[in-house]
Amino acid sequence: QVQLVESGGGLVQPGGSLRLSCRASRTISSIYPMGWYRQAPGKQRELVATISGGRTNYADSVKGRFTISRDNAKNTVYLQMNSLEPDDTAVYYCLVNYYNVYWGQGTQVTVSS
């Protein structure tokens, strides 16, 4: 079992930045994928970014604005979000694929003036 705890969400103006953190309850080798998904009201959950073995993957909508990184010593994955837009408003979920897929509880990100 793996518990994931997210933090760092909040309200930000368009063009602003936020950094999300997701800490796992145990050490997980970097070869196992970790990442972020998001779900906006009335929409399906969608991939934002993943990281595995040092390789990253991003949704087209966030390329060049978001950066995923990982600190294995802290069992933590981060999502640095810059140039935020109203369409980025969603609940952001962390996940890890470690034999099974585990999800965090989600953190709300609201981009509004």
Tab-separated table of N, CA, C and O in Angstrom:
chain	number	residue	atom	x	y	z
A	1	GLN	N	0.839	-1.195	0.000
A	1	GLN	CA	0.000	0.000	0.000
A	1	GLN	C	0.873	1.243	0.000
A	1	GLN	O	1.934	1.268	0.629
A	2	VAL	N	0.393	2.243	-0.708
A	2	VAL	CA	1.081	3.531	-0.768
A	2	VAL	C	0.048	4.623	-0.542
A	2	VAL	O	-0.983	4.660	-1.226
A	3	GLN	N	0.318	5.496	0.406
A	3	GLN	CA	-0.517	6.683	0.586
A	3	GLN	C	0.194	7.879	-0.039
A	3	GLN	O	1.415	8.022	0.090
A	4	LEU	N	-0.583	8.709	-0.711
A	4	LEU	CA	-0.063	9.908	-1.360
A	4	LEU	C	-0.783	11.116	-0.782
A	4	LEU	O	-2.011	11.134	-0.714
A	5	VAL	N	-0.006	12.117	-0.404
A	5	VAL	CA	-0.590	13.330	0.171
A	5	VAL	C	-0.125	14.521	-0.654
A	5	VAL	O	1.076	14.807	-0.740
A	6	GLU	N	-1.104	15.216	-1.252
A	6	GLU	CA	-0.803	16.388	-2.068
A	6	GLU	C	-0.911	17.663	-1.242
A	6	GLU	O	-1.670	17.725	-0.271
A	7	SER	N	-0.210	18.682	-1.698
A	7	SER	CA	-0.332	20.007	-1.105
A	7	SER	C	0.077	21.041	-2.159
A	7	SER	O	0.663	20.701	-3.184
A	8	GLY	N	-0.252	22.308	-1.871
A	8	GLY	CA	0.200	23.389	-2.726
A	8	GLY	C	-0.843	24.019	-3.609
A	8	GLY	O	-0.568	24.996	-4.305
A	9	GLY	N	-2.069	23.484	-3.603
A	9	GLY	CA	-3.114	24.090	-4.417
A	9	GLY	C	-3.572	25.416	-3.832
A	9	GLY	O	-3.140	25.826	-2.748
A	10	GLY	N	-4.436	26.097	-4.569
A	10	GLY	CA	-4.971	27.362	-4.087
A	10	GLY	C	-5.533	28.196	-5.204
A	10	GLY	O	-5.758	27.711	-6.320
A	11	LEU	N	-5.761	29.466	-4.872
A	11	LEU	CA	-6.309	30.433	-5.824
A	11	LEU	C	-5.175	31.318	-6.337
A	11	LEU	O	-4.384	31.854	-5.539
A	12	VAL	N	-5.102	31.472	-7.651
A	12	VAL	CA	-4.049	32.292	-8.246
A	12	VAL	C	-4.631	33.049	-9.432
A	12	VAL	O	-5.563	32.572	-10.086
A	13	GLN	N	-4.084	34.210	-9.709
A	13	GLN	CA	-4.542	35.006	-10.845
A	13	GLN	C	-3.956	34.451	-12.150
A	13	GLN	O	-2.887	33.828	-12.139
A	14	PRO	N	-4.626	34.706	-13.261
A	14	PRO	CA	-4.056	34.293	-14.558
A	14	PRO	C	-2.650	34.848	-14.733
A	14	PRO	O	-2.386	36.010	-14.396
A	15	GLY	N	-1.773	34.001	-15.247
A	15	GLY	CA	-0.378	34.384	-15.404
A	15	GLY	C	0.495	34.051	-14.206
A	15	GLY	O	1.731	34.151	-14.289
A	16	GLY	N	-0.135	33.655	-13.117
A	16	GLY	CA	0.604	33.347	-11.900
A	16	GLY	C	1.172	31.941	-11.883
A	16	GLY	O	1.053	31.193	-12.867
A	17	SER	N	1.768	31.589	-10.747
A	17	SER	CA	2.438	30.293	-10.597
A	17	SER	C	2.026	29.619	-9.297
A	17	SER	O	1.674	30.287	-8.319
A	18	LEU	N	2.078	28.296	-9.323
A	18	LEU	CA	1.900	27.474	-8.136
A	18	LEU	C	2.821	26.263	-8.245
A	18	LEU	O	3.142	25.833	-9.361
A	19	ARG	N	3.196	25.727	-7.108
A	19	ARG	CA	3.931	24.464	-7.103
A	19	ARG	C	3.180	23.449	-6.251
A	19	ARG	O	2.949	23.682	-5.062
A	20	LEU	N	2.813	22.341	-6.866
A	20	LEU	CA	2.160	21.245	-6.159
A	20	LEU	C	3.209	20.232	-5.703
A	20	LEU	O	4.199	19.999	-6.400
A	21	SER	N	2.953	19.653	-4.534
A	21	SER	CA	3.829	18.602	-4.003
A	21	SER	C	3.000	17.373	-3.706
A	21	SER	O	1.821	17.477	-3.338
A	22	CYS	N	3.622	16.226	-3.837
A	22	CYS	CA	2.954	14.961	-3.531
A	22	CYS	C	3.977	14.051	-2.869
A	22	CYS	O	4.966	13.663	-3.504
A	23	ARG	N	3.711	13.731	-1.598
A	23	ARG	CA	4.643	12.908	-0.842
A	23	ARG	C	4.071	11.507	-0.693
A	23	ARG	O	2.923	11.332	-0.268
A	24	ALA	N	4.888	10.518	-1.002
A	24	ALA	CA	4.496	9.113	-0.857
A	24	ALA	C	4.881	8.604	0.534
A	24	ALA	O	5.827	9.097	1.147
A	25	SER	N	4.139	7.620	1.006
A	25	SER	CA	4.336	7.104	2.362
A	25	SER	C	5.489	6.113	2.457
A	25	SER	O	5.828	5.667	3.543
A	26	ARG	N	6.095	5.760	1.323
A	26	ARG	CA	7.222	4.842	1.332
A	26	ARG	C	8.167	5.202	0.195
A	26	ARG	O	7.817	5.939	-0.725
A	27	THR	N	9.357	4.670	0.272
A	27	THR	CA	10.333	4.884	-0.786
A	27	THR	C	9.923	4.100	-2.028
A	27	THR	O	9.571	2.927	-1.936
A	28	ILE	N	9.955	4.792	-3.163
A	28	ILE	CA	9.592	4.174	-4.434
A	28	ILE	C	10.690	4.479	-5.433
A	28	ILE	O	11.013	5.640	-5.672
A	29	SER	N	11.243	3.438	-6.025
A	29	SER	CA	12.307	3.633	-7.006
A	29	SER	C	11.834	4.519	-8.149
A	29	SER	O	10.656	4.507	-8.533
A	30	SER	N	12.761	5.291	-8.686
A	30	SER	CA	12.421	6.218	-9.769
A	30	SER	C	11.980	5.503	-11.049
A	30	SER	O	11.458	6.146	-11.956
A	31	ILE	N	12.179	4.196	-11.109
A	31	ILE	CA	11.741	3.490	-12.317
A	31	ILE	C	10.214	3.360	-12.369
A	31	ILE	O	9.646	3.126	-13.435
A	32	TYR	N	9.562	3.525	-11.226
A	32	TYR	CA	8.108	3.433	-11.189
A	32	TYR	C	7.504	4.805	-11.490
A	32	TYR	O	7.873	5.804	-10.870
A	33	PRO	N	6.560	4.858	-12.424
A	33	PRO	CA	6.009	6.155	-12.831
A	33	PRO	C	5.243	6.849	-11.707
A	33	PRO	O	4.495	6.215	-10.960
A	34	MET	N	5.464	8.132	-11.624
A	34	MET	CA	4.641	8.999	-10.798
A	34	MET	C	4.164	10.137	-11.689
A	34	MET	O	4.797	10.446	-12.709
A	35	GLY	N	3.052	10.747	-11.298
A	35	GLY	CA	2.571	11.813	-12.154
A	35	GLY	C	1.393	12.557	-11.589
A	35	GLY	O	1.015	12.378	-10.421
A	36	TRP	N	0.847	13.387	-12.442
A	36	TRP	CA	-0.289	14.245	-12.074
A	36	TRP	C	-1.368	14.151	-13.154
A	36	TRP	O	-1.066	14.167	-14.356
A	37	TYR	N	-2.595	14.054	-12.677
A	37	TYR	CA	-3.775	14.174	-13.505
A	37	TYR	C	-4.608	15.321	-12.960
A	37	TYR	O	-4.369	15.797	-11.845
A	38	ARG	N	-5.587	15.750	-13.729
A	38	ARG	CA	-6.501	16.782	-13.244
A	38	ARG	C	-7.902	16.523	-13.760
A	38	ARG	O	-8.080	15.877	-14.796
A	39	GLN	N	-8.869	17.044	-13.010
A	39	GLN	CA	-10.268	16.910	-13.407
A	39	GLN	C	-10.989	18.213	-13.158
A	39	GLN	O	-11.096	18.667	-12.013
A	40	ALA	N	-11.469	18.794	-14.242
A	40	ALA	CA	-12.255	20.025	-14.158
A	40	ALA	C	-13.730	19.663	-14.027
A	40	ALA	O	-14.142	18.555	-14.421
A	41	PRO	N	-14.549	20.569	-13.491
A	41	PRO	CA	-15.981	20.281	-13.339
A	41	PRO	C	-16.622	19.877	-14.662
A	41	PRO	O	-16.446	20.553	-15.677
A	42	GLY	N	-17.345	18.765	-14.647
A	42	GLY	CA	-18.038	18.302	-15.836
A	42	GLY	C	-17.171	17.658	-16.890
A	42	GLY	O	-17.662	17.337	-17.981
A	43	LYS	N	-15.896	17.464	-16.579
A	43	LYS	CA	-14.982	16.877	-17.554
A	43	LYS	C	-14.349	15.610	-17.000
A	43	LYS	O	-14.350	15.382	-15.796
A	44	GLN	N	-13.792	14.810	-17.899
A	44	GLN	CA	-13.107	13.598	-17.480
A	44	GLN	C	-11.717	13.932	-16.928
A	44	GLN	O	-11.131	14.970	-17.261
A	45	ARG	N	-11.224	13.035	-16.079
A	45	ARG	CA	-9.869	13.191	-15.565
A	45	ARG	C	-8.887	13.031	-16.726
A	45	ARG	O	-9.026	12.130	-17.558
A	46	GLU	N	-7.880	13.923	-16.761
A	46	GLU	CA	-6.927	13.893	-17.864
A	46	GLU	C	-5.499	13.952	-17.358
A	46	GLU	O	-5.210	14.522	-16.305
A	47	LEU	N	-4.613	13.377	-18.166
A	47	LEU	CA	-3.198	13.390	-17.845
A	47	LEU	C	-2.650	14.805	-17.926
A	47	LEU	O	-2.966	15.562	-18.854
A	48	VAL	N	-1.799	15.146	-16.943
A	48	VAL	CA	-1.075	16.413	-16.994
A	48	VAL	C	0.399	16.147	-17.299
A	48	VAL	O	0.951	16.675	-18.259
A	49	ALA	N	1.034	15.312	-16.460
A	49	ALA	CA	2.456	15.034	-16.636
A	49	ALA	C	2.814	13.769	-15.869
A	49	ALA	O	2.215	13.469	-14.842
A	50	THR	N	3.822	13.056	-16.382
A	50	THR	CA	4.361	11.893	-15.696
A	50	THR	C	5.886	11.927	-15.741
A	50	THR	O	6.481	12.599	-16.592
A	51	ILE	N	6.494	11.193	-14.798
A	51	ILE	CA	7.941	11.086	-14.752
A	51	ILE	C	8.307	9.660	-14.349
A	51	ILE	O	7.732	9.107	-13.412
A	52	SER	N	9.255	9.083	-15.080
A	52	SER	CA	9.662	7.717	-14.823
A	52	SER	C	11.079	7.522	-15.342
A	52	SER	O	11.341	7.826	-16.509
A	53	GLY	N	11.958	7.048	-14.482
A	53	GLY	CA	13.330	6.825	-14.909
A	53	GLY	C	14.003	8.061	-15.467
A	53	GLY	O	14.889	7.974	-16.324
A	54	GLY	N	13.569	9.228	-14.975
A	54	GLY	CA	14.145	10.475	-15.442
A	54	GLY	C	13.515	11.036	-16.703
A	54	GLY	O	13.791	12.174	-17.096
A	55	ARG	N	12.636	10.258	-17.323
A	55	ARG	CA	11.949	10.748	-18.525
A	55	ARG	C	10.600	11.347	-18.144
A	55	ARG	O	9.911	10.844	-17.272
A	56	THR	N	10.256	12.425	-18.823
A	56	THR	CA	9.021	13.128	-18.542
A	56	THR	C	8.099	13.122	-19.756
A	56	THR	O	8.543	12.995	-20.898
A	57	ASN	N	6.817	13.269	-19.449
A	57	ASN	CA	5.802	13.311	-20.493
A	57	ASN	C	4.764	14.333	-20.075
A	57	ASN	O	4.373	14.376	-18.905
A	58	TYR	N	4.327	15.164	-21.045
A	58	TYR	CA	3.389	16.237	-20.727
A	58	TYR	C	2.219	16.238	-21.702
A	58	TYR	O	2.368	15.908	-22.883
A	59	ALA	N	1.073	16.656	-21.190
A	59	ALA	CA	-0.047	16.943	-22.069
A	59	ALA	C	0.307	18.155	-22.932
A	59	ALA	O	1.011	19.068	-22.485
A	60	ASP	N	-0.175	18.167	-24.147
A	60	ASP	CA	0.131	19.280	-25.057
A	60	ASP	C	-0.293	20.625	-24.471
A	60	ASP	O	0.364	21.648	-24.685
A	61	SER	N	-1.378	20.613	-23.716
A	61	SER	CA	-1.933	21.863	-23.189
A	61	SER	C	-1.052	22.515	-22.128
A	61	SER	O	-1.237	23.698	-21.826
A	62	VAL	N	-0.094	21.758	-21.560
A	62	VAL	CA	0.735	22.328	-20.489
A	62	VAL	C	2.213	22.392	-20.862
A	62	VAL	O	3.017	22.921	-20.096
A	63	LYS	N	2.575	21.869	-22.023
A	63	LYS	CA	3.985	21.890	-22.440
A	63	LYS	C	4.514	23.318	-22.481
A	63	LYS	O	3.856	24.217	-23.001
A	64	GLY	N	5.699	23.495	-21.914
A	64	GLY	CA	6.319	24.811	-21.890
A	64	GLY	C	5.887	25.669	-20.716
A	64	GLY	O	6.485	26.724	-20.475
A	65	ARG	N	4.852	25.234	-19.984
A	65	ARG	CA	4.376	25.995	-18.839
A	65	ARG	C	4.540	25.228	-17.523
A	65	ARG	O	4.801	25.831	-16.487
A	66	PHE	N	4.376	23.922	-17.571
A	66	PHE	CA	4.459	23.087	-16.373
A	66	PHE	C	5.727	22.253	-16.417
A	66	PHE	O	6.175	21.836	-17.500
A	67	THR	N	6.285	21.985	-15.233
A	67	THR	CA	7.463	21.131	-15.118
A	67	THR	C	7.266	20.134	-13.992
A	67	THR	O	6.978	20.537	-12.853
A	68	ILE	N	7.428	18.858	-14.301
A	68	ILE	CA	7.345	17.813	-13.278
A	68	ILE	C	8.760	17.431	-12.869
A	68	ILE	O	9.671	17.378	-13.706
A	69	SER	N	8.936	17.203	-11.566
A	69	SER	CA	10.240	16.779	-11.063
A	69	SER	C	10.023	15.843	-9.878
A	69	SER	O	8.910	15.727	-9.358
A	70	ARG	N	11.128	15.232	-9.451
A	70	ARG	CA	11.008	14.193	-8.441
A	70	ARG	C	12.228	14.240	-7.541
A	70	ARG	O	13.349	14.370	-8.019
A	71	ASP	N	11.983	14.142	-6.232
A	71	ASP	CA	13.048	14.063	-5.250
A	71	ASP	C	12.907	12.717	-4.544
A	71	ASP	O	12.089	12.569	-3.637
A	72	ASN	N	13.690	11.742	-4.959
A	72	ASN	CA	13.541	10.396	-4.411
A	72	ASN	C	13.924	10.331	-2.938
A	72	ASN	O	13.381	9.517	-2.192
A	73	ALA	N	14.837	11.191	-2.507
A	73	ALA	CA	15.236	11.197	-1.101
A	73	ALA	C	14.080	11.606	-0.191
A	73	ALA	O	14.028	11.220	0.974
A	74	LYS	N	13.163	12.404	-0.740
A	74	LYS	CA	12.005	12.875	0.021
A	74	LYS	C	10.727	12.142	-0.370
A	74	LYS	O	9.648	12.499	0.123
A	75	ASN	N	10.831	11.164	-1.253
A	75	ASN	CA	9.645	10.417	-1.725
A	75	ASN	C	8.578	11.367	-2.263
A	75	ASN	O	7.376	11.151	-2.057
A	76	THR	N	9.012	12.410	-2.953
A	76	THR	CA	8.097	13.488	-3.344
A	76	THR	C	8.221	13.794	-4.838
A	76	THR	O	9.329	13.822	-5.383
A	77	VAL	N	7.067	14.018	-5.459
A	77	VAL	CA	7.019	14.503	-6.829
A	77	VAL	C	6.382	15.889	-6.825
A	77	VAL	O	5.487	16.170	-6.015
A	78	TYR	N	6.889	16.756	-7.685
A	78	TYR	CA	6.446	18.150	-7.735
A	78	TYR	C	5.875	18.467	-9.115
A	78	TYR	O	6.227	17.845	-10.111
A	79	LEU	N	5.010	19.463	-9.134
A	79	LEU	CA	4.520	20.008	-10.391
A	79	LEU	C	4.605	21.530	-10.289
A	79	LEU	O	3.828	22.149	-9.560
A	80	GLN	N	5.577	22.105	-10.981
A	80	GLN	CA	5.714	23.556	-11.049
A	80	GLN	C	4.851	24.053	-12.192
A	80	GLN	O	5.038	23.646	-13.343
A	81	MET	N	3.899	24.922	-11.874
A	81	MET	CA	2.956	25.418	-12.861
A	81	MET	C	3.146	26.916	-13.025
A	81	MET	O	2.945	27.675	-12.069
A	82	ASN	N	3.542	27.331	-14.208
A	82	ASN	CA	3.745	28.741	-14.522
A	82	ASN	C	2.745	29.189	-15.592
A	82	ASN	O	2.142	28.364	-16.276
A	83	SER	N	2.614	30.486	-15.744
A	83	SER	CA	1.719	31.062	-16.761
A	83	SER	C	0.340	30.405	-16.702
A	83	SER	O	-0.220	30.003	-17.732
A	84	LEU	N	-0.199	30.311	-15.516
A	84	LEU	CA	-1.483	29.626	-15.345
A	84	LEU	C	-2.607	30.365	-16.055
A	84	LEU	O	-2.632	31.606	-16.118
A	85	GLU	N	-3.535	29.563	-16.572
A	85	GLU	CA	-4.684	30.071	-17.318
A	85	GLU	C	-5.968	29.599	-16.638
A	85	GLU	O	-5.958	28.579	-15.940
A	86	PRO	N	-7.076	30.303	-16.864
A	86	PRO	CA	-8.351	29.861	-16.274
A	86	PRO	C	-8.690	28.401	-16.613
A	86	PRO	O	-9.265	27.697	-15.781
A	87	ASP	N	-8.310	27.934	-17.805
A	87	ASP	CA	-8.587	26.551	-18.191
A	87	ASP	C	-7.780	25.534	-17.385
A	87	ASP	O	-8.047	24.330	-17.475
A	88	ASP	N	-6.810	25.983	-16.609
A	88	ASP	CA	-6.056	25.079	-15.738
A	88	ASP	C	-6.799	24.802	-14.436
A	88	ASP	O	-6.353	23.968	-13.646
A	89	THR	N	-7.898	25.487	-14.205
A	89	THR	CA	-8.698	25.268	-12.998
A	89	THR	C	-9.216	23.843	-12.954
A	89	THR	O	-9.869	23.375	-13.898
A	90	ALA	N	-8.888	23.142	-11.870
A	90	ALA	CA	-9.273	21.732	-11.733
A	90	ALA	C	-8.818	21.227	-10.372
A	90	ALA	O	-8.070	21.904	-9.664
A	91	VAL	N	-9.275	20.028	-10.041
A	91	VAL	CA	-8.681	19.292	-8.929
A	91	VAL	C	-7.518	18.481	-9.503
A	91	VAL	O	-7.699	17.743	-10.483
A	92	TYR	N	-6.359	18.641	-8.908
A	92	TYR	CA	-5.158	17.955	-9.383
A	92	TYR	C	-4.882	16.746	-8.478
A	92	TYR	O	-4.827	16.879	-7.255
A	93	TYR	N	-4.682	15.603	-9.112
A	93	TYR	CA	-4.448	14.353	-8.403
A	93	TYR	C	-3.060	13.809	-8.720
A	93	TYR	O	-2.649	13.753	-9.883
A	94	CYS	N	-2.395	13.372	-7.674
A	94	CYS	CA	-1.119	12.693	-7.812
A	94	CYS	C	-1.367	11.193	-7.935
A	94	CYS	O	-2.340	10.678	-7.376
A	95	LEU	N	-0.510	10.519	-8.677
A	95	LEU	CA	-0.611	9.066	-8.707
A	95	LEU	C	0.772	8.441	-8.790
A	95	LEU	O	1.748	9.094	-9.181
A	96	VAL	N	0.830	7.173	-8.412
A	96	VAL	CA	2.031	6.370	-8.588
A	96	VAL	C	1.601	4.999	-9.088
A	96	VAL	O	0.587	4.464	-8.645
A	97	ASN	N	2.350	4.469	-10.020
A	97	ASN	CA	2.091	3.131	-10.535
A	97	ASN	C	3.161	2.208	-9.976
A	97	ASN	O	4.246	2.079	-10.524
A	98	TYR	N	2.847	1.611	-8.825
A	98	TYR	CA	3.798	0.772	-8.085
A	98	TYR	C	3.106	-0.557	-7.844
A	98	TYR	O	2.468	-0.768	-6.825
A	99	TYR	N	3.167	-1.429	-8.831
A	99	TYR	CA	2.445	-2.697	-8.861
A	99	TYR	C	0.940	-2.470	-9.015
A	99	TYR	O	0.271	-3.198	-9.746
A	100	ASN	N	0.400	-1.534	-8.292
A	100	ASN	CA	-0.968	-1.056	-8.489
A	100	ASN	C	-0.916	0.456	-8.662
A	100	ASN	O	0.095	1.087	-8.371
A	101	VAL	N	-2.039	1.009	-9.109
A	101	VAL	CA	-2.111	2.470	-9.244
A	101	VAL	C	-2.723	3.041	-7.976
A	101	VAL	O	-3.803	2.632	-7.560
A	102	TYR	N	-2.006	3.982	-7.380
A	102	TYR	CA	-2.468	4.644	-6.171
A	102	TYR	C	-2.682	6.125	-6.472
A	102	TYR	O	-1.888	6.734	-7.190
A	103	TRP	N	-3.750	6.663	-5.888
A	103	TRP	CA	-4.109	8.062	-6.108
A	103	TRP	C	-4.077	8.832	-4.805
A	103	TRP	O	-4.394	8.287	-3.742
A	104	GLY	N	-3.740	10.118	-4.901
A	104	GLY	CA	-3.890	11.013	-3.778
A	104	GLY	C	-5.326	11.502	-3.683
A	104	GLY	O	-6.172	11.167	-4.518
A	105	GLN	N	-5.578	12.332	-2.693
A	105	GLN	CA	-6.949	12.793	-2.440
A	105	GLN	C	-7.325	13.980	-3.310
A	105	GLN	O	-8.501	14.322	-3.398
A	106	GLY	N	-6.345	14.601	-3.932
A	106	GLY	CA	-6.601	15.740	-4.815
A	106	GLY	C	-6.401	17.067	-4.109
A	106	GLY	O	-6.609	17.192	-2.900
A	107	THR	N	-6.004	18.058	-4.881
A	107	THR	CA	-5.861	19.417	-4.379
A	107	THR	C	-6.425	20.387	-5.417
A	107	THR	O	-6.169	20.240	-6.616
A	108	GLN	N	-7.199	21.348	-4.943
A	108	GLN	CA	-7.902	22.266	-5.849
A	108	GLN	C	-6.965	23.378	-6.309
A	108	GLN	O	-6.283	24.019	-5.502
A	109	VAL	N	-6.964	23.601	-7.608
A	109	VAL	CA	-6.262	24.739	-8.203
A	109	VAL	C	-7.306	25.582	-8.923
A	109	VAL	O	-8.019	25.084	-9.799
A	110	THR	N	-7.400	26.849	-8.543
A	110	THR	CA	-8.347	27.774	-9.167
A	110	THR	C	-7.584	28.957	-9.725
A	110	THR	O	-6.850	29.622	-9.000
A	111	VAL	N	-7.757	29.194	-11.027
A	111	VAL	CA	-7.104	30.316	-11.699
A	111	VAL	C	-8.182	31.309	-12.089
A	111	VAL	O	-9.004	31.048	-12.975
A	112	SER	N	-8.175	32.445	-11.418
A	112	SER	CA	-9.243	33.429	-11.622
A	112	SER	C	-8.770	34.792	-11.180
A	112	SER	O	-7.993	34.924	-10.236
A	113	SER	N	-9.294	35.813	-11.866
A	113	SER	CA	-8.989	37.182	-11.452
A	113	SER	C	-10.078	37.716	-10.541
A	113	SER	O	-10.002	38.849	-10.068
